[in-house]
Short mmCIF file of C-alpha atoms and ligand atoms in Angstrom, two decimals:
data_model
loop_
_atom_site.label_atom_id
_atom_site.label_comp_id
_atom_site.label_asym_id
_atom_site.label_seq_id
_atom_site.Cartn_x
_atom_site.Cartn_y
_atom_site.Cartn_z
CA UNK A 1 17.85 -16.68 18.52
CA UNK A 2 17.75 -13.15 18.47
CA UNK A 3 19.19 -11.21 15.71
CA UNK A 4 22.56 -9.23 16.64
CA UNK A 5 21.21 -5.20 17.31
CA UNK A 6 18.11 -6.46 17.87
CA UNK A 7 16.18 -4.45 20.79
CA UNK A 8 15.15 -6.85 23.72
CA UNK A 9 12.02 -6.23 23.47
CA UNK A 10 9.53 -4.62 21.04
CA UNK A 11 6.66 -4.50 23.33
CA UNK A 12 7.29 -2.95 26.96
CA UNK A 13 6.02 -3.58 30.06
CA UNK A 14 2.84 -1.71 30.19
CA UNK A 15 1.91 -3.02 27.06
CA UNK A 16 3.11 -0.29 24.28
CA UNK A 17 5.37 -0.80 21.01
CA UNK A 18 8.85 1.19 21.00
CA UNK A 19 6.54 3.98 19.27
CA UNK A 20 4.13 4.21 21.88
CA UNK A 21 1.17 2.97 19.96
CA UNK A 22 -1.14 0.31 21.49
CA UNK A 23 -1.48 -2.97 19.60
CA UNK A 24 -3.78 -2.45 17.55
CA UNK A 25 -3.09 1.23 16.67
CA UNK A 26 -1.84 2.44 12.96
CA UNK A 27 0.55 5.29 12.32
CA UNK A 28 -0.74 8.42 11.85
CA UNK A 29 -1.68 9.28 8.62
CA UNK A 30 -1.60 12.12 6.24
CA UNK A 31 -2.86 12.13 3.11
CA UNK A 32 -3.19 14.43 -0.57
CA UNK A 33 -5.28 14.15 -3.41
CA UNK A 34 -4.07 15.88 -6.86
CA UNK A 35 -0.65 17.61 -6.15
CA UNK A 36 0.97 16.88 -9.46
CA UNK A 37 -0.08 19.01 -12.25
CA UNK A 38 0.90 16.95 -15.03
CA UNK A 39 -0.45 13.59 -14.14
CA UNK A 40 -3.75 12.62 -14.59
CA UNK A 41 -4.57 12.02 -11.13
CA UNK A 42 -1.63 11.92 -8.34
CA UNK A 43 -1.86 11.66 -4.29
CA UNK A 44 0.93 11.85 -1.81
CA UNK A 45 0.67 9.71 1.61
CA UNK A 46 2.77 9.89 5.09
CA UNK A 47 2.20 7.10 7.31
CA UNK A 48 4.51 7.23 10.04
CA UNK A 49 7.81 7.72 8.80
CA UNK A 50 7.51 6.70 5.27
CA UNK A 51 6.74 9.14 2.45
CA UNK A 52 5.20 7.79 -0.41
CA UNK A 53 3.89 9.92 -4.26
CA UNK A 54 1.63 8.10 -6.18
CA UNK A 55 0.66 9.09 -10.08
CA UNK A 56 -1.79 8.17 -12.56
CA UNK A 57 -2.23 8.08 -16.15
CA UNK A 58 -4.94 7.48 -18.49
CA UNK A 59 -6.93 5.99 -19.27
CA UNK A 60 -5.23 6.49 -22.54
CA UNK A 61 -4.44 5.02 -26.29
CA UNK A 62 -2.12 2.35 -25.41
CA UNK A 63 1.11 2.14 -27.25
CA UNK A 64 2.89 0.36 -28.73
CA UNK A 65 -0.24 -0.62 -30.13
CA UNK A 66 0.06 -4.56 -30.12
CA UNK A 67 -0.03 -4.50 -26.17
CA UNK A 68 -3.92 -3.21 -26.44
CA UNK A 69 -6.69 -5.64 -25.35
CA UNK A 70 -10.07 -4.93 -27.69
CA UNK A 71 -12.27 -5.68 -24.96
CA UNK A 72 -10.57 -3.60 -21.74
CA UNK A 73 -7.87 -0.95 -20.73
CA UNK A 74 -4.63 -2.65 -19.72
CA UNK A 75 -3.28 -1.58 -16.48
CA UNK A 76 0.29 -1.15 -15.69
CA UNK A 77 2.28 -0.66 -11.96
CA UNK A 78 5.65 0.78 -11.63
CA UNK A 79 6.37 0.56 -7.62
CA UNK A 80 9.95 1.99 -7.21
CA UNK A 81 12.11 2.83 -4.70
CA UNK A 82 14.28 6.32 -4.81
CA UNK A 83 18.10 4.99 -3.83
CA UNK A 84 17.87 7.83 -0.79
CA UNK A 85 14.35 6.25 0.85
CA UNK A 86 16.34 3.65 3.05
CA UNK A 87 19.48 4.59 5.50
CA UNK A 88 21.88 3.19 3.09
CA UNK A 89 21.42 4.29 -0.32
CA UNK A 90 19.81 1.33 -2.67
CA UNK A 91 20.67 1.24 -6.20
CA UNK A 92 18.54 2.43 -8.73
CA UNK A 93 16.60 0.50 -11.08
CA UNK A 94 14.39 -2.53 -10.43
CA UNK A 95 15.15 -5.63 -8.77
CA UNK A 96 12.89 -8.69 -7.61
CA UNK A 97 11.11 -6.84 -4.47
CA UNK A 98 10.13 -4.11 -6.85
CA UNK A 99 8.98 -6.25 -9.56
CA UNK A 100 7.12 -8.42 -6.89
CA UNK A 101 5.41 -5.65 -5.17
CA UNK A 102 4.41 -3.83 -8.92
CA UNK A 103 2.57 -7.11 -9.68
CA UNK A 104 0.71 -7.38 -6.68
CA UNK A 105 0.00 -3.61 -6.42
CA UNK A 106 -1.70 -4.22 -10.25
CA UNK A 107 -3.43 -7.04 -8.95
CA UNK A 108 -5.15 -4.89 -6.23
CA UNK A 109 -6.18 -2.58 -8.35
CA UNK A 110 -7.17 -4.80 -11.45
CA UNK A 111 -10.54 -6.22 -9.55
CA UNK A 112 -11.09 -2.54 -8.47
CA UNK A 113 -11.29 -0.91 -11.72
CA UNK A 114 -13.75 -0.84 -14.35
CA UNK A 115 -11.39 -1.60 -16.63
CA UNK A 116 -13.80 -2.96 -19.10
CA UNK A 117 -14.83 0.57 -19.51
CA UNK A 118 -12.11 1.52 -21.62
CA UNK A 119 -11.11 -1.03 -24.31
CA UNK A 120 -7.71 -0.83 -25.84
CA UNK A 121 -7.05 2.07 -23.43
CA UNK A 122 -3.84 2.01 -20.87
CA UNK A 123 -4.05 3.13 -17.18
CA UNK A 124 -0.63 3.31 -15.80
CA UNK A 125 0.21 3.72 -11.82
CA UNK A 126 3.54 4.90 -10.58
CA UNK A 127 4.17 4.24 -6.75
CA UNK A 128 7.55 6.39 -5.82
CA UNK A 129 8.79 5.32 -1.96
CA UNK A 130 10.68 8.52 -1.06
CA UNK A 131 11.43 7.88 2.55
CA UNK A 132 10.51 4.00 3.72
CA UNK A 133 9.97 2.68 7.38
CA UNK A 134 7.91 -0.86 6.58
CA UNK A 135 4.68 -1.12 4.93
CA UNK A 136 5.42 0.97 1.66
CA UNK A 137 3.49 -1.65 -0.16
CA UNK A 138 0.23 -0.74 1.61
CA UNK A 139 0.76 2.82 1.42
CA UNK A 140 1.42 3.05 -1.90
CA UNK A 141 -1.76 1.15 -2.69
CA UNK A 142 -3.55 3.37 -0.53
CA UNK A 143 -2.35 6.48 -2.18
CA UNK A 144 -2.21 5.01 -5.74
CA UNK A 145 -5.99 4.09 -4.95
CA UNK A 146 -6.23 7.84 -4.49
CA UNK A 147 -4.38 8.63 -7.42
CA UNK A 148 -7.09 6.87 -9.55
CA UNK A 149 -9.72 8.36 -8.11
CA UNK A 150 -8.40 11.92 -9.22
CA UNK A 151 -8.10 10.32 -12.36
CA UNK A 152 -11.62 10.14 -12.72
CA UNK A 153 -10.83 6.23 -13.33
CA UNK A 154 -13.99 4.61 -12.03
CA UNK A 155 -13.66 2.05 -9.22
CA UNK A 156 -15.96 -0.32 -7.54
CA UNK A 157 -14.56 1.14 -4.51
CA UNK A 158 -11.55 2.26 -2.90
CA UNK A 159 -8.57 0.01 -2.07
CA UNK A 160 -7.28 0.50 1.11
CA UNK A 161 -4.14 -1.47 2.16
CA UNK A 162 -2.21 -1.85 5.83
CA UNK A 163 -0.18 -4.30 7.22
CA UNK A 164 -0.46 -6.44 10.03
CA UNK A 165 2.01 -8.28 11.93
CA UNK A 166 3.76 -10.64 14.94
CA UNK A 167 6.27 -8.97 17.42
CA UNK A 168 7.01 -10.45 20.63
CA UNK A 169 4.75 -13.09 20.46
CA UNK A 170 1.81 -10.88 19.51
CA UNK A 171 -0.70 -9.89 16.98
CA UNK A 172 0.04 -6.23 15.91
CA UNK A 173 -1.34 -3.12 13.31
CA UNK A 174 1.14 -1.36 10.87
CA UNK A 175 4.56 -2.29 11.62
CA UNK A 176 7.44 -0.06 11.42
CA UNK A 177 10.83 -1.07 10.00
CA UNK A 178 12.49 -1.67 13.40
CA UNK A 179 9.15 -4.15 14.16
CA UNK A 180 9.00 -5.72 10.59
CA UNK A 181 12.78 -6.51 11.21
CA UNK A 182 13.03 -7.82 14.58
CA UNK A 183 9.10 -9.47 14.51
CA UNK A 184 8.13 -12.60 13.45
CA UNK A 185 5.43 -11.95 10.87
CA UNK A 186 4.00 -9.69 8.60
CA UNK A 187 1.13 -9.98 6.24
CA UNK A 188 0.29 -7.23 3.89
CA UNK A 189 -3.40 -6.69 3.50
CA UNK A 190 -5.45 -4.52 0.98
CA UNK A 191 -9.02 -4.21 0.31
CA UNK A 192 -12.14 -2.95 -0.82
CA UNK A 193 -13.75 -1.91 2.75
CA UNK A 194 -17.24 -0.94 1.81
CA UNK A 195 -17.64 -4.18 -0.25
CA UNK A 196 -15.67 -6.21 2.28
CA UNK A 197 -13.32 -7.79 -0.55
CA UNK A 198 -9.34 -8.74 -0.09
CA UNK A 199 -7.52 -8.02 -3.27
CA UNK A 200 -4.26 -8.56 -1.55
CA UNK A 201 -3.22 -10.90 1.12
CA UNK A 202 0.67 -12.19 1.33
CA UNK A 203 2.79 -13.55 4.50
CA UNK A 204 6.23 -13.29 5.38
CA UNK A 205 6.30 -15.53 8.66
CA UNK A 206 3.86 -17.46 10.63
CA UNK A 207 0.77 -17.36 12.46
CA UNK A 208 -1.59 -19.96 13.89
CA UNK A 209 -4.70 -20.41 12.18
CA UNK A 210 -6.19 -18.25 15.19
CA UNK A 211 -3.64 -15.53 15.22
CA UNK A 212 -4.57 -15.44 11.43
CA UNK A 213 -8.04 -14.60 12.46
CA UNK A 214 -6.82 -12.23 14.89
CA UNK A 215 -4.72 -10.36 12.13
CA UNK A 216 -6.76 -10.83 9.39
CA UNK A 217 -9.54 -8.75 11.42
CA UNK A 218 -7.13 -6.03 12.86
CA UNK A 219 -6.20 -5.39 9.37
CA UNK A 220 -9.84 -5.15 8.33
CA UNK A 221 -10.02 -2.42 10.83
CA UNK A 222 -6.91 -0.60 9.77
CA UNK A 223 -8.27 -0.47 6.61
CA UNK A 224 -11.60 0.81 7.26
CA UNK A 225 -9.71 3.22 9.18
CA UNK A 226 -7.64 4.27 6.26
CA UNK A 227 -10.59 4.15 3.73
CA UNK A 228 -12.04 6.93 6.27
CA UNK A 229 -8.94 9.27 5.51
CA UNK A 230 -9.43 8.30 2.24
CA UNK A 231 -12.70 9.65 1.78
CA UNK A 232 -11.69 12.90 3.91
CA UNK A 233 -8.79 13.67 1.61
CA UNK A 234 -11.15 13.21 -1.55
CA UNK A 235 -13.92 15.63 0.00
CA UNK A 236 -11.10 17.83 0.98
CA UNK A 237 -9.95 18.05 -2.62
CA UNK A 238 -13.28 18.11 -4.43
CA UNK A 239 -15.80 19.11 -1.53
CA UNK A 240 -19.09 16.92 -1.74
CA UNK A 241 -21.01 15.59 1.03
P1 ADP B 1 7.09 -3.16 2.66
O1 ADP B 1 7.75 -1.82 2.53
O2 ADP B 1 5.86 -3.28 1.82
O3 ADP B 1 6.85 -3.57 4.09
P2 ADP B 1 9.21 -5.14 2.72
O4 ADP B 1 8.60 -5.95 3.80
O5 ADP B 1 9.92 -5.87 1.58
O6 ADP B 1 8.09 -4.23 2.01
O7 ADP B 1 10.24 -4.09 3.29
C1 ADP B 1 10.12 -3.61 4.59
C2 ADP B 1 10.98 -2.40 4.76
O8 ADP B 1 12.34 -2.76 4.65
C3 ADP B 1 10.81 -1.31 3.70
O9 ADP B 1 9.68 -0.51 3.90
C4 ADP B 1 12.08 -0.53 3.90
O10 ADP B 1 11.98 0.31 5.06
C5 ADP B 1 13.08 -1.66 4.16
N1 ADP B 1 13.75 -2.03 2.91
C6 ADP B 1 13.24 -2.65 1.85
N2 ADP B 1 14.16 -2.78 0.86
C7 ADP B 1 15.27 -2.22 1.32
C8 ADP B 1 16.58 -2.02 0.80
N3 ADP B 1 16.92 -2.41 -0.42
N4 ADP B 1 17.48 -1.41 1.61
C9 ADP B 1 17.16 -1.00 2.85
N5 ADP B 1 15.94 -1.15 3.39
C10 ADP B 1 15.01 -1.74 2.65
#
């Protein structure tokens, strides 16, 4: 049954989402490496309509000091959202979304970083939604993967992270809010593209087993896409071939 306000459709006729985009076409995408000065390392993403600051620190002497690990740096994620990022203000503070998302955030990052470098060191990321429209998760991972990387934190690669989706029957890239709430699926997605390795996969929804397929290898695409912007902001930032 459809849900009241719901639009009647979020594909039209000639084939296009509400946004225009084809199918299997992100947002656009616009992306900063090192605009906070005091951070370590810091990146700011827009994809579509949501605004997202990421911010690194360390690696670092861990405190307090029984938290340290002799044989690797810890590392931390804070993913929060501001109370004026979604039409009706949220209240501060965390809640179990924002705890959710911070663990799996970490968890993309842990098999990225060479965390071993660093024993009893810290490495914290802060992910700050300002404005959110859907798929903060994956841009926030994608920025905060940025964030490291002005850090100077070294990586096995970059993690780049988009969602994929089910509106209207069909297999989609990137949903915005008004698709992630009237659709049927979405699956957050992040990986390392040049090594071909998921480090996050979840799924609100349903697919088949083939429209799994189908979205699990659009949202390889969006991220390859992604880790190209990526690697343009970096060289953009720090020059290099
Ligand atoms: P993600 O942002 O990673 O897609 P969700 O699927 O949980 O995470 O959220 C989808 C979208 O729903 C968010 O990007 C945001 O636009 C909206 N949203 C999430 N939490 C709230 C909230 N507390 N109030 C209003 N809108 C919210």
């Amino acid at each position: 049954m459809a849900k009241v306000g719901a639009p009647e459709k979020l594909i039209t006729k000639d084939g296009l989402r509400l946004d225009g985009r084809r199918l299997d076409e992100p947002r656009p995408v616009k992306l900063e490496v090192g605009i906070l000065k005091r951070a370590d390392g810091s990146a700011y993403i827009e994809q579509g309509r949501n605004k997202i600051l990421a911010a690194v620190y360390g690696p670092r002497e861990l405190h307090p000091r029984h938290l340290q690990k002799p044989d690797t740096a810890l590392v931390r994620c804070r993913y929060n959202m501001s109370p004026f990022s979604v039409p009706e203000r949220r209240r501060p503070g965390p809640d179990r979304r924002t705890i959710e998302i911070s663990k799996v955030a970490r968890e993309a990052f842990e098999q990225a970083i060479f965390a071993e470098h660093y024993p009893r060191a810290g490495i914290d990321i802060f992910i700050e939604v300002l404005e959110a429209d859907a798929g903060t998760r994956c841009a926030g991972i994608t920025a905060a993967s940025l964030a490291l990387a002005d850090a100077g934190i070294p990586m096995k690669d970059l993690v780049s992270a988009i969602a994929v989706g089910k509106i209207d029957g069909q297999v989609v890239l990137d949903l915005t809010g008004i698709e992630d709430n009237y659709g049927q699926t979405d699956m957050p997605v992040a990986m390392m593209p040049r090594r071909n390795e998921i480090t996050l996969l979840q799924m609100d929804g349903h697919f088949t087993s083939e429209e799994f397929e189908q979205a699990l290898e659009l949202a390889i695409k969006g991220c390859k896409i992604l880790y190209e912007k990526q690697r343009e902001a970096l060289k953009t930032k720090y020059g290099g071939p």
